[in-house]
CSV table of C-alpha atoms and ligand atoms in Angstrom, one decimal:
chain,number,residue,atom,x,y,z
V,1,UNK,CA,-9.0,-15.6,-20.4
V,2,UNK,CA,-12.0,-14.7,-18.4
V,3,UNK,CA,-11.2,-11.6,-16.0
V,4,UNK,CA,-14.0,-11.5,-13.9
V,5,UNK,CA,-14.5,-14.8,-13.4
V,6,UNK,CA,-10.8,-15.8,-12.6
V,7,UNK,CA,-11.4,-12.8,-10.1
V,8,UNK,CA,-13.9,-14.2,-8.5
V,9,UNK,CA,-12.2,-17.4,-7.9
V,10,UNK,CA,-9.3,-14.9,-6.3
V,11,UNK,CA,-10.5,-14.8,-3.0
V,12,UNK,CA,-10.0,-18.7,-2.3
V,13,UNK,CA,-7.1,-18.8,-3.9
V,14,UNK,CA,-8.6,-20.4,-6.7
V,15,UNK,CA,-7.1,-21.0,-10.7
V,16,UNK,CA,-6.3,-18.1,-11.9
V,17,UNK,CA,-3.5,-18.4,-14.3
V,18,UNK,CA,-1.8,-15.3,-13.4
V,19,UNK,CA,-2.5,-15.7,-10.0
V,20,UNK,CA,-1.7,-19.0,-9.7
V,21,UNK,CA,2.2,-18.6,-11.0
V,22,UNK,CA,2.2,-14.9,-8.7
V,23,UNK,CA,0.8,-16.5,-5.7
V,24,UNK,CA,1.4,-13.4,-3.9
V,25,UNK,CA,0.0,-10.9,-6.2
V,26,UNK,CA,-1.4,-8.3,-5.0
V,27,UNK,CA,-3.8,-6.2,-7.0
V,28,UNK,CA,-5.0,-2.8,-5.1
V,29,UNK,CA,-7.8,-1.7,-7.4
V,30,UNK,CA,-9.5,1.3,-5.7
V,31,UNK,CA,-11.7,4.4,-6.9
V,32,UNK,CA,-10.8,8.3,-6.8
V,33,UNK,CA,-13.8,10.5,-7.1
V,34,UNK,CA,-13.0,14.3,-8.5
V,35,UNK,CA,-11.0,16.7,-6.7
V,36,UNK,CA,-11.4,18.9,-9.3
V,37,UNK,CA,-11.3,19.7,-13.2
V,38,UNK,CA,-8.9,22.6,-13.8
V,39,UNK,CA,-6.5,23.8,-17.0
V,40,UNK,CA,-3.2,22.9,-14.9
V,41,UNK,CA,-0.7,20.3,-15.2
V,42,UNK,CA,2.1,21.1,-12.5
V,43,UNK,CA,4.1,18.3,-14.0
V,44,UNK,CA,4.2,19.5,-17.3
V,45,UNK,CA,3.5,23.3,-17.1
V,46,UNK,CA,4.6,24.1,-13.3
V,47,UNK,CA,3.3,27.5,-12.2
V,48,UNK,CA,1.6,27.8,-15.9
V,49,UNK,CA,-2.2,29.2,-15.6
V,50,UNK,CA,-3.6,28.2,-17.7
V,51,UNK,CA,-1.6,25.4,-19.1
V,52,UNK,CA,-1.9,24.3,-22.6
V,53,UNK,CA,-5.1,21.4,-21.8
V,54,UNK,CA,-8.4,20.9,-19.8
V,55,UNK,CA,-7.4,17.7,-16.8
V,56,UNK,CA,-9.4,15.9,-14.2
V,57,UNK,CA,-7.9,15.5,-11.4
V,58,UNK,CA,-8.4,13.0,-8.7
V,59,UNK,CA,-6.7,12.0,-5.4
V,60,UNK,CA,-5.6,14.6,-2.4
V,61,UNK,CA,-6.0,18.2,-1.9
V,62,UNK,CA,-2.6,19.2,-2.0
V,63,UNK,CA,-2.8,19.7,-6.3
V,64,UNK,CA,-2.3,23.2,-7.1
V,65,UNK,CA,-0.8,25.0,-10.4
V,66,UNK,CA,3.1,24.4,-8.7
V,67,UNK,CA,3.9,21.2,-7.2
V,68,UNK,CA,7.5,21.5,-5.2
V,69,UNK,CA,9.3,18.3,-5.0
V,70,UNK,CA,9.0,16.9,-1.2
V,71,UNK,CA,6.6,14.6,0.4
V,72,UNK,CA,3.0,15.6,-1.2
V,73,UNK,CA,1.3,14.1,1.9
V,74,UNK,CA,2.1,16.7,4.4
V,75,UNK,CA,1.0,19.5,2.2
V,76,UNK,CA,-2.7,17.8,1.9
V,77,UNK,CA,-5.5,17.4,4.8
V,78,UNK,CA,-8.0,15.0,2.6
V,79,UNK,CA,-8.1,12.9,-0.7
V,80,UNK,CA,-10.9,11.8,-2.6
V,81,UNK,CA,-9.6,8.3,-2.6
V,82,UNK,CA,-10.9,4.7,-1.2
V,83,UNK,CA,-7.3,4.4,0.9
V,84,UNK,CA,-7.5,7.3,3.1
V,85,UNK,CA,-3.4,7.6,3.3
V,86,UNK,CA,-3.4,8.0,-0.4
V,87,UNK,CA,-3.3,11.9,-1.0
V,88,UNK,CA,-1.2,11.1,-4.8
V,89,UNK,CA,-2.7,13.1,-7.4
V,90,UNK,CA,-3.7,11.2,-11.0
V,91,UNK,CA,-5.2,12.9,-13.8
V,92,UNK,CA,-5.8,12.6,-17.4
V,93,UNK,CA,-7.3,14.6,-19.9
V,94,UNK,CA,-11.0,15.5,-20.2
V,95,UNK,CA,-12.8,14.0,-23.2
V,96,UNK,CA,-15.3,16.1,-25.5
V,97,UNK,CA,-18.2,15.4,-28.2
V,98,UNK,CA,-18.0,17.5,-31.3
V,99,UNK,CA,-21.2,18.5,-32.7
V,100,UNK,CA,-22.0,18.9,-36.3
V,101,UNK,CA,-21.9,22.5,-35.8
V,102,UNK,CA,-18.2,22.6,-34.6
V,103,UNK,CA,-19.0,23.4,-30.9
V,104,UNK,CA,-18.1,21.0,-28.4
V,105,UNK,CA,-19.2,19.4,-24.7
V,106,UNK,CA,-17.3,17.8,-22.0
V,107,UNK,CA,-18.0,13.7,-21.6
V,108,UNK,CA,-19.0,13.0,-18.3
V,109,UNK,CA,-17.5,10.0,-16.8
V,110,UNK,CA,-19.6,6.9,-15.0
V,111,UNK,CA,-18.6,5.0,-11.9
V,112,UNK,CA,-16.5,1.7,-12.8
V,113,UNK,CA,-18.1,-1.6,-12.8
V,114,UNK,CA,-18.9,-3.3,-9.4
V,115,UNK,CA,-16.4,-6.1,-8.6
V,116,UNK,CA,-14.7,-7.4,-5.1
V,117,UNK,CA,-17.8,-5.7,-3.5
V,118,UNK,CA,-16.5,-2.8,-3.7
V,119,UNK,CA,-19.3,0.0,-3.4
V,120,UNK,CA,-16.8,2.7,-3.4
V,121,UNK,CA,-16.1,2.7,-7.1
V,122,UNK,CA,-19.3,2.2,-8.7
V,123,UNK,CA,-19.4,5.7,-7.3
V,124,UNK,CA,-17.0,8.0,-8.2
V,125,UNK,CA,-19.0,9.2,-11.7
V,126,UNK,CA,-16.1,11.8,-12.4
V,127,UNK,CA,-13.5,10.0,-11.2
V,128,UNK,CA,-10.5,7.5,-11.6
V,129,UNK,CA,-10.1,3.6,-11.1
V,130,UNK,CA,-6.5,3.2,-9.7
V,131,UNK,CA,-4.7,-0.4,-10.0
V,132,UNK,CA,-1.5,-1.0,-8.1
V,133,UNK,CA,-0.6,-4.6,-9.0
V,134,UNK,CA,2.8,-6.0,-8.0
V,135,UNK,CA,2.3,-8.9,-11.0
V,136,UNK,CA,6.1,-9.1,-11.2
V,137,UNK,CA,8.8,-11.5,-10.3
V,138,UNK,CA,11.1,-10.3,-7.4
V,139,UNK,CA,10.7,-7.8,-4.6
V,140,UNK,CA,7.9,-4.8,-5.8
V,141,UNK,CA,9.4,-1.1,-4.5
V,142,UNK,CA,7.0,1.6,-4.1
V,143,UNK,CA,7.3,4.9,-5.1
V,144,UNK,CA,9.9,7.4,-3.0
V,145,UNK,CA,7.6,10.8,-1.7
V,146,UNK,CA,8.2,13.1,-4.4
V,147,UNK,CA,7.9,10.9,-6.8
V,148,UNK,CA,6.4,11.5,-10.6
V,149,UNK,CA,5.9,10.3,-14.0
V,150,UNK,CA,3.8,10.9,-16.9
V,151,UNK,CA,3.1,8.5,-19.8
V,152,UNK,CA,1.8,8.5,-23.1
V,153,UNK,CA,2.5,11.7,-25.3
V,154,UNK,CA,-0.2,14.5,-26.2
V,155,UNK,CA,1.7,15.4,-29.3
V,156,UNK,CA,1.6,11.5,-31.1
V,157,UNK,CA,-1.7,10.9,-33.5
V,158,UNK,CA,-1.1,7.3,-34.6
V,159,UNK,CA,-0.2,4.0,-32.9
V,160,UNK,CA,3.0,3.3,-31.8
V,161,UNK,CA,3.2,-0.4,-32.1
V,162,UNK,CA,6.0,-0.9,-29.3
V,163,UNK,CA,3.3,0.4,-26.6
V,164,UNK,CA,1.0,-2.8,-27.6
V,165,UNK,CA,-1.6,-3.0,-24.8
V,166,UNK,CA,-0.2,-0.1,-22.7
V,167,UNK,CA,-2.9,2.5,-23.5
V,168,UNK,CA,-6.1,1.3,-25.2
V,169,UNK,CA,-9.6,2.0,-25.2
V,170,UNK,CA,-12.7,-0.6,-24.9
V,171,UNK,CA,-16.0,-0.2,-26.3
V,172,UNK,CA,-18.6,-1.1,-23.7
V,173,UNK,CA,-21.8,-3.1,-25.9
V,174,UNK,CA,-23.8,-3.0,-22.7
V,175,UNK,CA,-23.3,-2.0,-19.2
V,176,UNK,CA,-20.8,-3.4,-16.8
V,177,UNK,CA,-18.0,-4.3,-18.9
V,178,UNK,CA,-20.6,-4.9,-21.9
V,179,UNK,CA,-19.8,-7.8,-21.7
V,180,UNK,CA,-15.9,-8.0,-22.7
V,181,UNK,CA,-14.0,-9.3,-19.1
V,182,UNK,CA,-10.6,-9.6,-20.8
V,183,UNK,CA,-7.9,-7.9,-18.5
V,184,UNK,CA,-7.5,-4.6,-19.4
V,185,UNK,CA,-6.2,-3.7,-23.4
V,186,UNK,CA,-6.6,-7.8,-24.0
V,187,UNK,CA,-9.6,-7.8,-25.1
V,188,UNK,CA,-11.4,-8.6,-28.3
V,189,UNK,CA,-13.4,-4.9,-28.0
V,190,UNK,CA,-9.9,-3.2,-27.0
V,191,UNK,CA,-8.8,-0.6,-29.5
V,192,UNK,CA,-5.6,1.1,-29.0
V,193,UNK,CA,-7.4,4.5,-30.4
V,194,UNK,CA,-10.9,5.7,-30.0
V,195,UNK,CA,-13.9,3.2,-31.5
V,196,UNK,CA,-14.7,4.4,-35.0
V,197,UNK,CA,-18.6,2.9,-34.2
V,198,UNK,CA,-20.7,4.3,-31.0
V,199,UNK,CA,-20.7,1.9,-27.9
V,200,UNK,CA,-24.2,1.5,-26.2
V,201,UNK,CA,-22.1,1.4,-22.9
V,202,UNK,CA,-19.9,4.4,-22.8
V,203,UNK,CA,-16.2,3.9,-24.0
V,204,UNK,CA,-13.5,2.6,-21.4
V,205,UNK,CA,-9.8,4.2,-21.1
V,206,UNK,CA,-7.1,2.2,-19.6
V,207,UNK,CA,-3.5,3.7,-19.3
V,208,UNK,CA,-0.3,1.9,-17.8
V,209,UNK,CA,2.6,3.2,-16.7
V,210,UNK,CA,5.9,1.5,-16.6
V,211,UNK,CA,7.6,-0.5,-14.5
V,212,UNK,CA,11.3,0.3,-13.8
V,213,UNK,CA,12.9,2.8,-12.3
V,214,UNK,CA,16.5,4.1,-12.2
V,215,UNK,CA,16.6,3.5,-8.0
V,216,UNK,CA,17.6,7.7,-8.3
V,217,UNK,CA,15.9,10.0,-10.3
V,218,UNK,CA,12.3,11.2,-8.3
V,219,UNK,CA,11.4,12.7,-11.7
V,220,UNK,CA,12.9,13.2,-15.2
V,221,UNK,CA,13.2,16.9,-17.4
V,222,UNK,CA,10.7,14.9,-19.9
V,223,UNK,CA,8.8,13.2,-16.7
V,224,UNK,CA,9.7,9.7,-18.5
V,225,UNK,CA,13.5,8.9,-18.5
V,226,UNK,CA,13.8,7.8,-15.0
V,227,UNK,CA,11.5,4.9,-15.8
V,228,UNK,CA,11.0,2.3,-18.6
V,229,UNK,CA,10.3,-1.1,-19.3
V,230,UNK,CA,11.3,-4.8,-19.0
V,231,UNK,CA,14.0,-5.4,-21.9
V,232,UNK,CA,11.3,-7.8,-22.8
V,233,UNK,CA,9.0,-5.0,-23.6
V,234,UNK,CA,5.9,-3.4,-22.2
V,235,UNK,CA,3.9,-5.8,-19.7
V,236,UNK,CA,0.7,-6.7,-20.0
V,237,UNK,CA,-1.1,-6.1,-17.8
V,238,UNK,CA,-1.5,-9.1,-15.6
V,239,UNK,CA,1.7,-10.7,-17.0
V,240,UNK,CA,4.4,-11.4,-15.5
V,241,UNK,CA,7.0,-8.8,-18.1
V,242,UNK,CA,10.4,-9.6,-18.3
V,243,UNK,CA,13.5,-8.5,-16.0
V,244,UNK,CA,14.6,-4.9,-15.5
V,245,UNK,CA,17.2,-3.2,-17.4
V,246,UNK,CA,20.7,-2.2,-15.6
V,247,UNK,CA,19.9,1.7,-16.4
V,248,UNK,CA,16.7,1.0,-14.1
V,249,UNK,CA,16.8,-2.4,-11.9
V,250,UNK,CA,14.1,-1.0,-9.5
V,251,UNK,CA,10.3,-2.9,-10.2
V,252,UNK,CA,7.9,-0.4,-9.3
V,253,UNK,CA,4.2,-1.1,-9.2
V,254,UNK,CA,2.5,-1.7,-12.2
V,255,UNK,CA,0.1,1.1,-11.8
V,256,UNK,CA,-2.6,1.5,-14.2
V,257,UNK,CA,-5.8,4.4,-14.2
V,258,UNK,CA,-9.5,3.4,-15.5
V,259,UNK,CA,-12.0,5.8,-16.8
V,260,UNK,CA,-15.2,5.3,-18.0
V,261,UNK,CA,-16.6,7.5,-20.2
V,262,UNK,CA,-20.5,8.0,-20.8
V,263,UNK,CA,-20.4,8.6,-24.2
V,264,UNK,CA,-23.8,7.4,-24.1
V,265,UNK,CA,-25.7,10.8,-24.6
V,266,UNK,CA,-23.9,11.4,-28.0
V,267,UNK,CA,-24.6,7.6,-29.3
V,268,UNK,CA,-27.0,9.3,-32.3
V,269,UNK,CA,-25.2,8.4,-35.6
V,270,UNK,CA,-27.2,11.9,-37.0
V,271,UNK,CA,-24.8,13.7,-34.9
V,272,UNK,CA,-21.9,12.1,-35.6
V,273,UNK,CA,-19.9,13.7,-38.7
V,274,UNK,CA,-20.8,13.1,-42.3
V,275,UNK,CA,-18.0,12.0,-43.3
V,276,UNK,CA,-18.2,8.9,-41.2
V,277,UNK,CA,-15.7,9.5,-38.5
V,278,UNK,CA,-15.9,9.4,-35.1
V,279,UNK,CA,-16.6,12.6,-33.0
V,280,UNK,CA,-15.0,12.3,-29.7
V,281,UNK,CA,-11.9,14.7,-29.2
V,282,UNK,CA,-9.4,15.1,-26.0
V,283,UNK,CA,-9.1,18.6,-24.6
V,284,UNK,CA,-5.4,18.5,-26.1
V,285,UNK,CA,-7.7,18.4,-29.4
V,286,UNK,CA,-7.1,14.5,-30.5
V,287,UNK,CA,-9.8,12.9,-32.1
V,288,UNK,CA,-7.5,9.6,-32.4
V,289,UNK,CA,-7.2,9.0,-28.9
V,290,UNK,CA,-3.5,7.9,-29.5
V,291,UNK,CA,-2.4,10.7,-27.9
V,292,UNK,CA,-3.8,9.7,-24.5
V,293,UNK,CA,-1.7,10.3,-21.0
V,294,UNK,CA,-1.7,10.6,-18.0
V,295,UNK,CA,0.1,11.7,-15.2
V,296,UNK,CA,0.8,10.6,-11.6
V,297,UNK,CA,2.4,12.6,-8.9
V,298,UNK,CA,3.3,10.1,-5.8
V,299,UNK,CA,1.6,11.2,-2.7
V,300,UNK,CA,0.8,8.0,-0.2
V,301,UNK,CA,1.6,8.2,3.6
V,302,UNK,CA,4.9,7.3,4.9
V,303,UNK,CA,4.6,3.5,3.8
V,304,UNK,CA,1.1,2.8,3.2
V,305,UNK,CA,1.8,1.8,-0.4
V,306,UNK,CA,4.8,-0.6,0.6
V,307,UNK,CA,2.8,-2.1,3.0
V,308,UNK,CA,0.4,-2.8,0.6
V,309,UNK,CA,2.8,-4.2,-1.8
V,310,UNK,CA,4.0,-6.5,0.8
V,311,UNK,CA,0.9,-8.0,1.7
V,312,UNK,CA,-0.2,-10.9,0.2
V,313,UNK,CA,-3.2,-11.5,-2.2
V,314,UNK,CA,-5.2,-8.5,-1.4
V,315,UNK,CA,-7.6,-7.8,-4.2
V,316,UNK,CA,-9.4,-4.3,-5.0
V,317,UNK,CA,-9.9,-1.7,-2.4
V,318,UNK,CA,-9.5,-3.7,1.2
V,319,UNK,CA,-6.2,-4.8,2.1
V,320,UNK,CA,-5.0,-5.8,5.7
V,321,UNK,CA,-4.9,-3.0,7.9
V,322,UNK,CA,-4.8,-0.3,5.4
V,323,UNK,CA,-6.9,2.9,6.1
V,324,UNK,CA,-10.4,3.6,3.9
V,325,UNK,CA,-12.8,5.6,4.3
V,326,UNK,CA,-16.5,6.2,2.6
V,327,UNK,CA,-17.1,7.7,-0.6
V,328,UNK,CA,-19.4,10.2,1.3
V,329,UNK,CA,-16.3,11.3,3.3
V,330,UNK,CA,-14.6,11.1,-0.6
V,331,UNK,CA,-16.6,13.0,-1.8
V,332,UNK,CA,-16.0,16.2,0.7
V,333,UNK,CA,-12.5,16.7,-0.2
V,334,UNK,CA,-12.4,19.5,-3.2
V,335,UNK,CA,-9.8,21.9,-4.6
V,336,UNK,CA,-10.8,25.0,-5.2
V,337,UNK,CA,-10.6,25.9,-9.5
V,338,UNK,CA,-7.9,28.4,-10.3
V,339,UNK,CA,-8.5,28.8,-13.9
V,340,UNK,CA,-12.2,29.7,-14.1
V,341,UNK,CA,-13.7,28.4,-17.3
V,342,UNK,CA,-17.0,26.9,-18.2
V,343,UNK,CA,-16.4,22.8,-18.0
V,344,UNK,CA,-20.3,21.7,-18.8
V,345,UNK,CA,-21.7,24.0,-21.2
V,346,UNK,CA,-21.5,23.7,-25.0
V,347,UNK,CA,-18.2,25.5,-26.1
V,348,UNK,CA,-16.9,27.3,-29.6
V,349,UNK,CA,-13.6,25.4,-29.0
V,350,UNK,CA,-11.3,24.0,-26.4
V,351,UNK,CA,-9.5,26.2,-24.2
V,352,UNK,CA,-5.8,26.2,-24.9
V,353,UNK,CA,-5.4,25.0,-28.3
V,354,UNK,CA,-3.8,28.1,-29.7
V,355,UNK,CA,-1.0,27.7,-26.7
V,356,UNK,CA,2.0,25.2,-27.9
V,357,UNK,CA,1.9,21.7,-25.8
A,1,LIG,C1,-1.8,26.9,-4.1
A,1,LIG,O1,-0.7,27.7,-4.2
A,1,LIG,C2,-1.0,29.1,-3.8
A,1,LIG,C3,0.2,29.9,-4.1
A,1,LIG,O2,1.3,29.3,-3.5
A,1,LIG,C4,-1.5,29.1,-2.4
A,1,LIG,O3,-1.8,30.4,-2.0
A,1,LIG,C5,-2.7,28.2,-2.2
A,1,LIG,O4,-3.1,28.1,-0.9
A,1,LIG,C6,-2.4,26.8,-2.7
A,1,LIG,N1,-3.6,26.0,-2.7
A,1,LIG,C7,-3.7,24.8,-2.2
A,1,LIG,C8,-5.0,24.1,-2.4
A,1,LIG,O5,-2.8,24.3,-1.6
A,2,LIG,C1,-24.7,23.0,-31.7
A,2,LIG,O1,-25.2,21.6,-31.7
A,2,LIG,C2,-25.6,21.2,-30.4
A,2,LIG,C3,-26.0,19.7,-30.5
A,2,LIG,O2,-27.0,19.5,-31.5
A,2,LIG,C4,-26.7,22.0,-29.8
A,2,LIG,O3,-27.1,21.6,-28.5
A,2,LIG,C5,-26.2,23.5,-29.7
A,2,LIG,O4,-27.2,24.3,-29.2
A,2,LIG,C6,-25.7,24.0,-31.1
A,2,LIG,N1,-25.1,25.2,-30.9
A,2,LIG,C7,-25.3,26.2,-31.8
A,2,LIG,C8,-24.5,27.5,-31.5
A,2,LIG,O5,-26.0,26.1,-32.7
């Protein structure tokens, strides 16, 4: 299945398999540039400074090292996001090269690859690619304010066969997309851990969340309980997935986060270790890249998300009447570090990894 060019054909309507049998799919694909790069993760380690890990964070300017439950939008005054009543926080964890001499340097990240002529998010280098797809059968909810959820786990180092195309990894041969326009984790260059061999384009993450939701819990003592998926298993990502389970009848939005890694820099094979492995680590010190997560922290204005699920057909980062702004005006919006370390120098080792995750 050719993504990009069954996108294209999207905006008449055209024969898109997927979007042919979800006529009114909508797929909000929108960039986030940087709000800031900090060792905090008030989901995981609330009021912890430093926490365990290095994250980037994107979205509003409400992120700080405690999060309290409540509606996140009326504690923030900007986001970094294309939809300017999205002040929801995403972030993941930062990704480093390890030299042959054992010190390490942060991977910057590239803007993502132009599509729906969307300008926005071929430039937020440093920042996310957020999907919101309602690619389900049935009525799509959106997330309650206070809502939060984290997937994938920090701790795993090898693949976990039931998360098939949930969390994967795509090595770009070339520039945008290097070629591969597969939906995301279907593709013939999709991995679901780190490439072994250096890609000439930088190295792609995508990460999907689930689906269901228990219709109670805003968040979970593990972040993950009050969601799951289909009883058919994980969907992929433009498919339709099976029903809901009774524990959690609620569809949520299929939300999915993009990064784009320039690996490119570090692409010299006579840097790379001698024993033939691959030298990329994540700051929670994975060099398998099976460990990846992320977390997401609900934040949209009253029912700007809703709406957006309810429209029809809207593809990428216009729909109907919803609220954007410029990535200049994006680009403004910063928090303020709390944990002051050194994130683009060459480092002896990453920060946190003698604290327990
Ligand atoms: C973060 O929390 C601290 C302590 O409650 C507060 O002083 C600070 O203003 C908050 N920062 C932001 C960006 O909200
Ligand atoms: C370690 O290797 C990197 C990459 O070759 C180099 O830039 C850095 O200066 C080296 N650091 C030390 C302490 O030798």
């Amino acid at each position: 299945m050719l993504w990009t060019s069954l996108l294209a054909f999207t905006a008449v309507a055209e024969a898109a398999p997927w979007y042919k049998r979800q006529g009114s799919t909508t797929m909000l694909r929108f960039g986030c540039a940087q709000v800031v790069i900090d060792r905090l993760d008030p989901l995981v380690n609330p009021g912890q400074a430093p926490s365990p890990h290095v994250h980037q964070i994107v979205g509003g300017n409400a992120f700080n090292t405690s999060m309290t439950t409540g509606d996140v939008s009326n504690g923030a005054s900007c986001t970094t996001c294309a939809f300017a009543d999205d002040f929801s926080n995403y972030w993941t964890a930062n990704l480093y090269f390890k030299a042959r001499n054992g010190t390490y340097k942060r991977v910057k990240q590239l803007g993502a690859a132009k599509q729906f002529n969307d300008d926005f998010s071929t430039k937020i280098d440093g920042g996310v690619l957020v999907y919101y797809v309602s690619a389900q059968p049935g009525k799509i909810t959106a997330f309650k304010p206070g809502f939060r959820m984290l997937v994938g786990d920090p701790t795993r180092r090898t693949a976990d066969p039931n998360m098939k195309r949930q969390n994967c990894f795509r090595c770009y041969s070339g520039p945008n997309f290097g070629g591969d326009t597969a939906a995301p984790c279907q593709g013939t260059n999709d991995t679901p851990g780190l490439p072994s061999s250096p890609c000439k384009g930088g190295i792609r993450s995508n990460i999907h969340f689930p689906t269901c939701w228990d219709g109670k819990n805003l968040d979970s003592p593990d972040h993950k309980s009050h969601v799951t998926y289909p009883t058919s298993g994980p969907a992929t990502f433009l498919s339709l997935g099976g029903n809901c389970p009774s524990t959690h009848p609620v569809r949520i939005p299929q939300l999915m986060y993009e990064v784009v890694w320039d690996t490119t820099p570090f692409n010299n094979k006579a840097d790379w270790p001698v024993d033939g492995s691959q030298p990329f680590y994540f700051s929670y010190g994975d060099n398998t890249g099976y460990g990846q997560h992320a977390d997401y922290v609900f934040g949209w204005k009253g029912d700007a998300l809703q709406k957006g699920m309810d429209a029809s057909g809207c593809m990428g980062a216009k729909c109907k009447d919803m609220k954007t702004q410029t990535i200049e005006n994006a680009k403004k919006c910063a928090v303020k570090p709390v944990v002051k370390e050194d994130h683009d120098g060459w480092i002896d080792h990453l920060p946190g990894m003698e604290m327990p995750m």
